[in-house]
PDB file of C-alpha atoms and ligand atoms in Angstrom:
ATOM      1  CA  MET A1206     -18.569  10.874  -4.510  1.00  0.00           C
ATOM      2  CA  LYS A1207     -18.620   7.482  -2.779  1.00  0.00           C
ATOM      3  CA  GLU A1208     -17.975   7.395   0.984  1.00  0.00           C
ATOM      4  CA  THR A1209     -15.151   4.912   0.644  1.00  0.00           C
ATOM      5  CA  MET A1210     -12.771   4.464  -2.210  1.00  0.00           C
ATOM      6  CA  VAL A1211     -11.751   0.838  -1.653  1.00  0.00           C
ATOM      7  CA  GLU A1212     -13.845  -1.803   0.024  1.00  0.00           C
ATOM      8  CA  TRP A1213     -11.968  -4.638   1.692  1.00  0.00           C
ATOM      9  CA  SER A1214     -12.968  -7.900   0.042  1.00  0.00           C
ATOM     10  CA  ASP A1215     -11.750 -11.456  -0.387  1.00  0.00           C
ATOM     11  CA  SER A1216     -10.237 -10.452  -3.702  1.00  0.00           C
ATOM     12  CA  LEU A1217      -7.662  -8.473  -1.687  1.00  0.00           C
ATOM     13  CA  ALA A1218      -6.942 -11.173   0.907  1.00  0.00           C
ATOM     14  CA  THR A1219      -3.665 -13.082   0.623  1.00  0.00           C
ATOM     15  CA  GLY A1220      -4.713 -15.458   3.415  1.00  0.00           C
ATOM     16  CA  ILE A1221      -1.658 -14.493   5.487  1.00  0.00           C
ATOM     17  CA  LEU A1222      -2.841 -12.855   8.688  1.00  0.00           C
ATOM     18  CA  TRP A1223      -0.113 -10.230   9.199  1.00  0.00           C
ATOM     19  CA  GLN A1224      -0.134  -9.295   5.504  1.00  0.00           C
ATOM     20  CA  ASP A1225      -3.933  -8.916   5.368  1.00  0.00           C
ATOM     21  CA  PHE A1226      -3.952  -6.959   8.621  1.00  0.00           C
ATOM     22  CA  GLN A1227      -1.338  -4.507   7.336  1.00  0.00           C
ATOM     23  CA  HIS A1228      -2.984  -4.175   3.906  1.00  0.00           C
ATOM     24  CA  ALA A1229      -6.348  -3.479   5.549  1.00  0.00           C
ATOM     25  CA  GLY A1230      -4.668  -0.721   7.598  1.00  0.00           C
ATOM     26  CA  LEU A1231      -3.338   0.914   4.451  1.00  0.00           C
ATOM     27  CA  ILE A1232      -6.698   0.701   2.730  1.00  0.00           C
ATOM     28  CA  ALA A1233      -8.380   2.295   5.744  1.00  0.00           C
ATOM     29  CA  ARG A1234      -5.901   5.196   5.460  1.00  0.00           C
ATOM     30  CA  ILE A1235      -6.585   5.631   1.732  1.00  0.00           C
ATOM     31  CA  ASN A1236     -10.286   5.832   2.554  1.00  0.00           C
ATOM     32  CA  ARG A1237      -9.532   8.396   5.249  1.00  0.00           C
ATOM     33  CA  LEU A1238      -7.617  10.519   2.739  1.00  0.00           C
ATOM     34  CA  HIS A1239     -10.480  10.175   0.276  1.00  0.00           C
ATOM     35  CA  GLN A1240     -12.901  11.308   2.981  1.00  0.00           C
ATOM     36  CA  ALA A1241     -10.678  14.284   3.859  1.00  0.00           C
ATOM     37  CA  ILE A1242     -10.592  15.319   0.192  1.00  0.00           C
ATOM     38  CA  THR A1243     -14.380  15.103   0.045  1.00  0.00           C
ATOM     39  CA  ASN A1244     -14.562  17.339   3.142  1.00  0.00           C
ATOM     40  CA  ARG A1245     -11.941  19.699   1.701  1.00  0.00           C
ATOM     41  CA  GLN A1246      -9.494  18.959   4.517  1.00  0.00           C
ATOM     42  CA  SER A1247      -6.929  17.250   2.370  1.00  0.00           C
ATOM     43  CA  ARG A1248      -3.883  19.259   3.414  1.00  0.00           C
ATOM     44  CA  SER A1249      -3.678  18.087   7.038  1.00  0.00           C
ATOM     45  CA  GLU A1250      -4.611  14.550   6.034  1.00  0.00           C
ATOM     46  CA  LEU A1251      -1.911  14.534   3.333  1.00  0.00           C
ATOM     47  CA  ARG A1252       0.645  15.445   5.994  1.00  0.00           C
ATOM     48  CA  SER A1253      -0.392  12.657   8.336  1.00  0.00           C
ATOM     49  CA  MET A1254      -0.768  10.231   5.418  1.00  0.00           C
ATOM     50  CA  THR A1255       2.832  10.909   4.398  1.00  0.00           C
ATOM     51  CA  ALA A1256       4.036  10.232   7.955  1.00  0.00           C
ATOM     52  CA  PHE A1257       1.932   7.070   8.063  1.00  0.00           C
ATOM     53  CA  LEU A1258       3.303   5.841   4.718  1.00  0.00           C
ATOM     54  CA  GLU A1259       6.925   6.461   5.746  1.00  0.00           C
ATOM     55  CA  SER A1260       6.598   4.059   8.654  1.00  0.00           C
ATOM     56  CA  TYR A1261       4.223   1.695   6.841  1.00  0.00           C
ATOM     57  CA  ILE A1262       6.729   1.218   4.031  1.00  0.00           C
ATOM     58  CA  GLU A1263       9.573   0.731   6.470  1.00  0.00           C
ATOM     59  CA  ASN A1264       7.697  -2.025   8.294  1.00  0.00           C
ATOM     60  CA  HIS A1265       5.506  -3.653   5.692  1.00  0.00           C
ATOM     61  CA  PHE A1266       7.815  -3.675   2.680  1.00  0.00           C
ATOM     62  CA  SER A1267      10.795  -4.863   4.729  1.00  0.00           C
ATOM     63  CA  MET A1268       8.710  -7.630   6.250  1.00  0.00           C
ATOM     64  CA  GLU A1269       7.589  -8.862   2.806  1.00  0.00           C
ATOM     65  CA  GLU A1270      11.142  -8.536   1.504  1.00  0.00           C
ATOM     66  CA  ARG A1271      12.484 -10.639   4.401  1.00  0.00           C
ATOM     67  CA  TYR A1272      10.004 -13.405   3.556  1.00  0.00           C
ATOM     68  CA  MET A1273      11.018 -13.250  -0.128  1.00  0.00           C
ATOM     69  CA  GLU A1274      14.675 -13.699   0.823  1.00  0.00           C
ATOM     70  CA  VAL A1275      14.094 -16.532   3.263  1.00  0.00           C
ATOM     71  CA  LEU A1276      11.817 -18.366   0.816  1.00  0.00           C
ATOM     72  CA  HIS A1277      14.048 -17.700  -2.211  1.00  0.00           C
ATOM     73  CA  ASP A1278      11.009 -16.240  -3.911  1.00  0.00           C
ATOM     74  CA  PRO A1279      11.506 -16.379  -7.712  1.00  0.00           C
ATOM     75  CA  ASP A1280       9.510 -13.119  -8.007  1.00  0.00           C
ATOM     76  CA  MET A1281      11.779 -11.310  -5.561  1.00  0.00           C
ATOM     77  CA  GLY A1282      13.414  -9.010  -8.157  1.00  0.00           C
ATOM     78  CA  GLU A1283      10.120  -7.899  -9.669  1.00  0.00           C
ATOM     79  CA  HIS A1284       8.492  -7.473  -6.260  1.00  0.00           C
ATOM     80  CA  ALA A1285      11.375  -5.481  -4.771  1.00  0.00           C
ATOM     81  CA  ARG A1286      11.415  -3.210  -7.865  1.00  0.00           C
ATOM     82  CA  ALA A1287       7.693  -2.527  -7.436  1.00  0.00           C
ATOM     83  CA  HIS A1288       8.318  -1.586  -3.787  1.00  0.00           C
ATOM     84  CA  GLN A1289      11.142   0.711  -4.881  1.00  0.00           C
ATOM     85  CA  GLN A1290       8.832   2.404  -7.382  1.00  0.00           C
ATOM     86  CA  PHE A1291       6.396   3.094  -4.553  1.00  0.00           C
ATOM     87  CA  ARG A1292       9.217   4.501  -2.394  1.00  0.00           C
ATOM     88  CA  ASP A1293      10.077   6.875  -5.274  1.00  0.00           C
ATOM     89  CA  ASN A1294       6.444   7.968  -5.556  1.00  0.00           C
ATOM     90  CA  LEU A1295       6.477   8.710  -1.871  1.00  0.00           C
ATOM     91  CA  SER A1296       9.126  11.396  -2.468  1.00  0.00           C
ATOM     92  CA  GLN A1297       6.622  13.079  -4.795  1.00  0.00           C
ATOM     93  CA  LEU A1298       3.982  12.910  -2.096  1.00  0.00           C
ATOM     94  CA  ARG A1299       6.444  14.374   0.404  1.00  0.00           C
ATOM     95  CA  ALA A1300       7.221  17.217  -1.992  1.00  0.00           C
ATOM     96  CA  CYS A1301       3.602  18.206  -2.576  1.00  0.00           C
ATOM     97  CA  LYS A1302       2.142  17.666   0.890  1.00  0.00           C
ATOM     98  CA  ASP A1303       2.560  21.315   1.940  1.00  0.00           C
ATOM     99  CA  THR A1304       1.591  22.951  -1.306  1.00  0.00           C
ATOM    100  CA  GLY A1305      -0.719  20.362  -2.857  1.00  0.00           C
ATOM    101  CA  SER A1306      -4.003  21.520  -4.270  1.00  0.00           C
ATOM    102  CA  GLN A1307      -7.299  19.680  -3.948  1.00  0.00           C
ATOM    103  CA  LEU A1308      -6.735  18.360  -7.447  1.00  0.00           C
ATOM    104  CA  THR A1309      -3.234  17.081  -6.655  1.00  0.00           C
ATOM    105  CA  ALA A1310      -4.532  15.396  -3.499  1.00  0.00           C
ATOM    106  CA  SER A1311      -7.333  13.778  -5.472  1.00  0.00           C
ATOM    107  CA  SER A1312      -5.025  12.476  -8.127  1.00  0.00           C
ATOM    108  CA  LEU A1313      -2.523  11.194  -5.514  1.00  0.00           C
ATOM    109  CA  CYS A1314      -5.304   9.408  -3.683  1.00  0.00           C
ATOM    110  CA  TYR A1315      -6.442   7.798  -6.920  1.00  0.00           C
ATOM    111  CA  ASP A1316      -2.869   6.729  -7.794  1.00  0.00           C
ATOM    112  CA  LEU A1317      -2.338   5.245  -4.331  1.00  0.00           C
ATOM    113  CA  HIS A1318      -5.563   3.310  -4.611  1.00  0.00           C
ATOM    114  CA  GLU A1319      -4.685   2.031  -8.084  1.00  0.00           C
ATOM    115  CA  TRP A1320      -1.145   1.064  -7.122  1.00  0.00           C
ATOM    116  CA  ILE A1321      -2.020  -0.728  -3.922  1.00  0.00           C
ATOM    117  CA  THR A1322      -5.012  -2.707  -5.161  1.00  0.00           C
ATOM    118  CA  HIS A1323      -3.110  -3.847  -8.249  1.00  0.00           C
ATOM    119  CA  HIS A1324      -0.027  -4.705  -6.176  1.00  0.00           C
ATOM    120  CA  ILE A1325      -1.982  -6.704  -3.591  1.00  0.00           C
ATOM    121  CA  ARG A1326      -4.086  -8.555  -6.166  1.00  0.00           C
ATOM    122  CA  THR A1327      -1.057  -9.620  -8.192  1.00  0.00           C
ATOM    123  CA  ILE A1328       2.374  -9.853  -6.624  1.00  0.00           C
ATOM    124  CA  ASP A1329       1.474  -9.789  -2.900  1.00  0.00           C
ATOM    125  CA  LYS A1330      -0.991 -12.617  -3.466  1.00  0.00           C
ATOM    126  CA  ARG A1331       1.729 -14.644  -5.181  1.00  0.00           C
ATOM    127  CA  LEU A1332       3.965 -14.092  -2.140  1.00  0.00           C
ATOM    128  CA  GLY A1333       1.079 -15.051   0.159  1.00  0.00           C
ATOM    129  CA  ARG A1334       0.599 -18.285  -1.776  1.00  0.00           C
ATOM    130  CA  LEU A1335       4.316 -19.090  -1.466  1.00  0.00           C
ATOM    131  CA  ILE A1336       4.283 -18.409   2.284  1.00  0.00           C
ATOM    132  CA  ARG A1337       1.272 -20.715   2.668  1.00  0.00           C
ATOM    133  CA  GLU A1338       2.893 -23.449   0.578  1.00  0.00           C
ATOM    134  CA  LYS A1339       6.035 -23.331   2.703  1.00  0.00           C
ATOM    135  CA  GLY A1340       3.921 -23.183   5.855  1.00  0.00           C
ATOM    136  CA  ILE A1341       6.054 -20.599   7.652  1.00  0.00           C
ATOM    137  CA  ASP A1342       3.683 -17.698   8.284  1.00  0.00           C
TER     138      ASP A1342
HETATM  139 FE1  LIG B2289       4.440  -6.059  -1.764  1.00  0.00          FE
HETATM  140 FE1  LIG B2290       1.957  -5.808   0.681  1.00  0.00          FE
END
């Protein structure tokens, strides 16, 4: 198993400082969960990951959503729906954090990694481009 699951690279950068900083923080946490699974300590890490995600979503998603509103982002509906889908998935994570097996933790970690890298590379980058164009970051 690789040490880290996701490497930070330019392909993930939106070019907006606060957005990149927050995304890098999330990626570091996914790697920490991956590491905990490798060391068979996934249960405690799943608990702290859930707590981290609750506040991350509150801050990060609302911040992006505020920018979308202010900039009248044409992708706002699609982007907000994607965030909502992630919020729904978080309830699943919450439900399994106390009883989750190694396998569940592994599959959750994989899903998180897939969701976030796809989301950043597509819709978050489009928002980043819009913020840069409007020059209000
Ligand atoms: Fe987003
Ligand atoms: Fe984001």
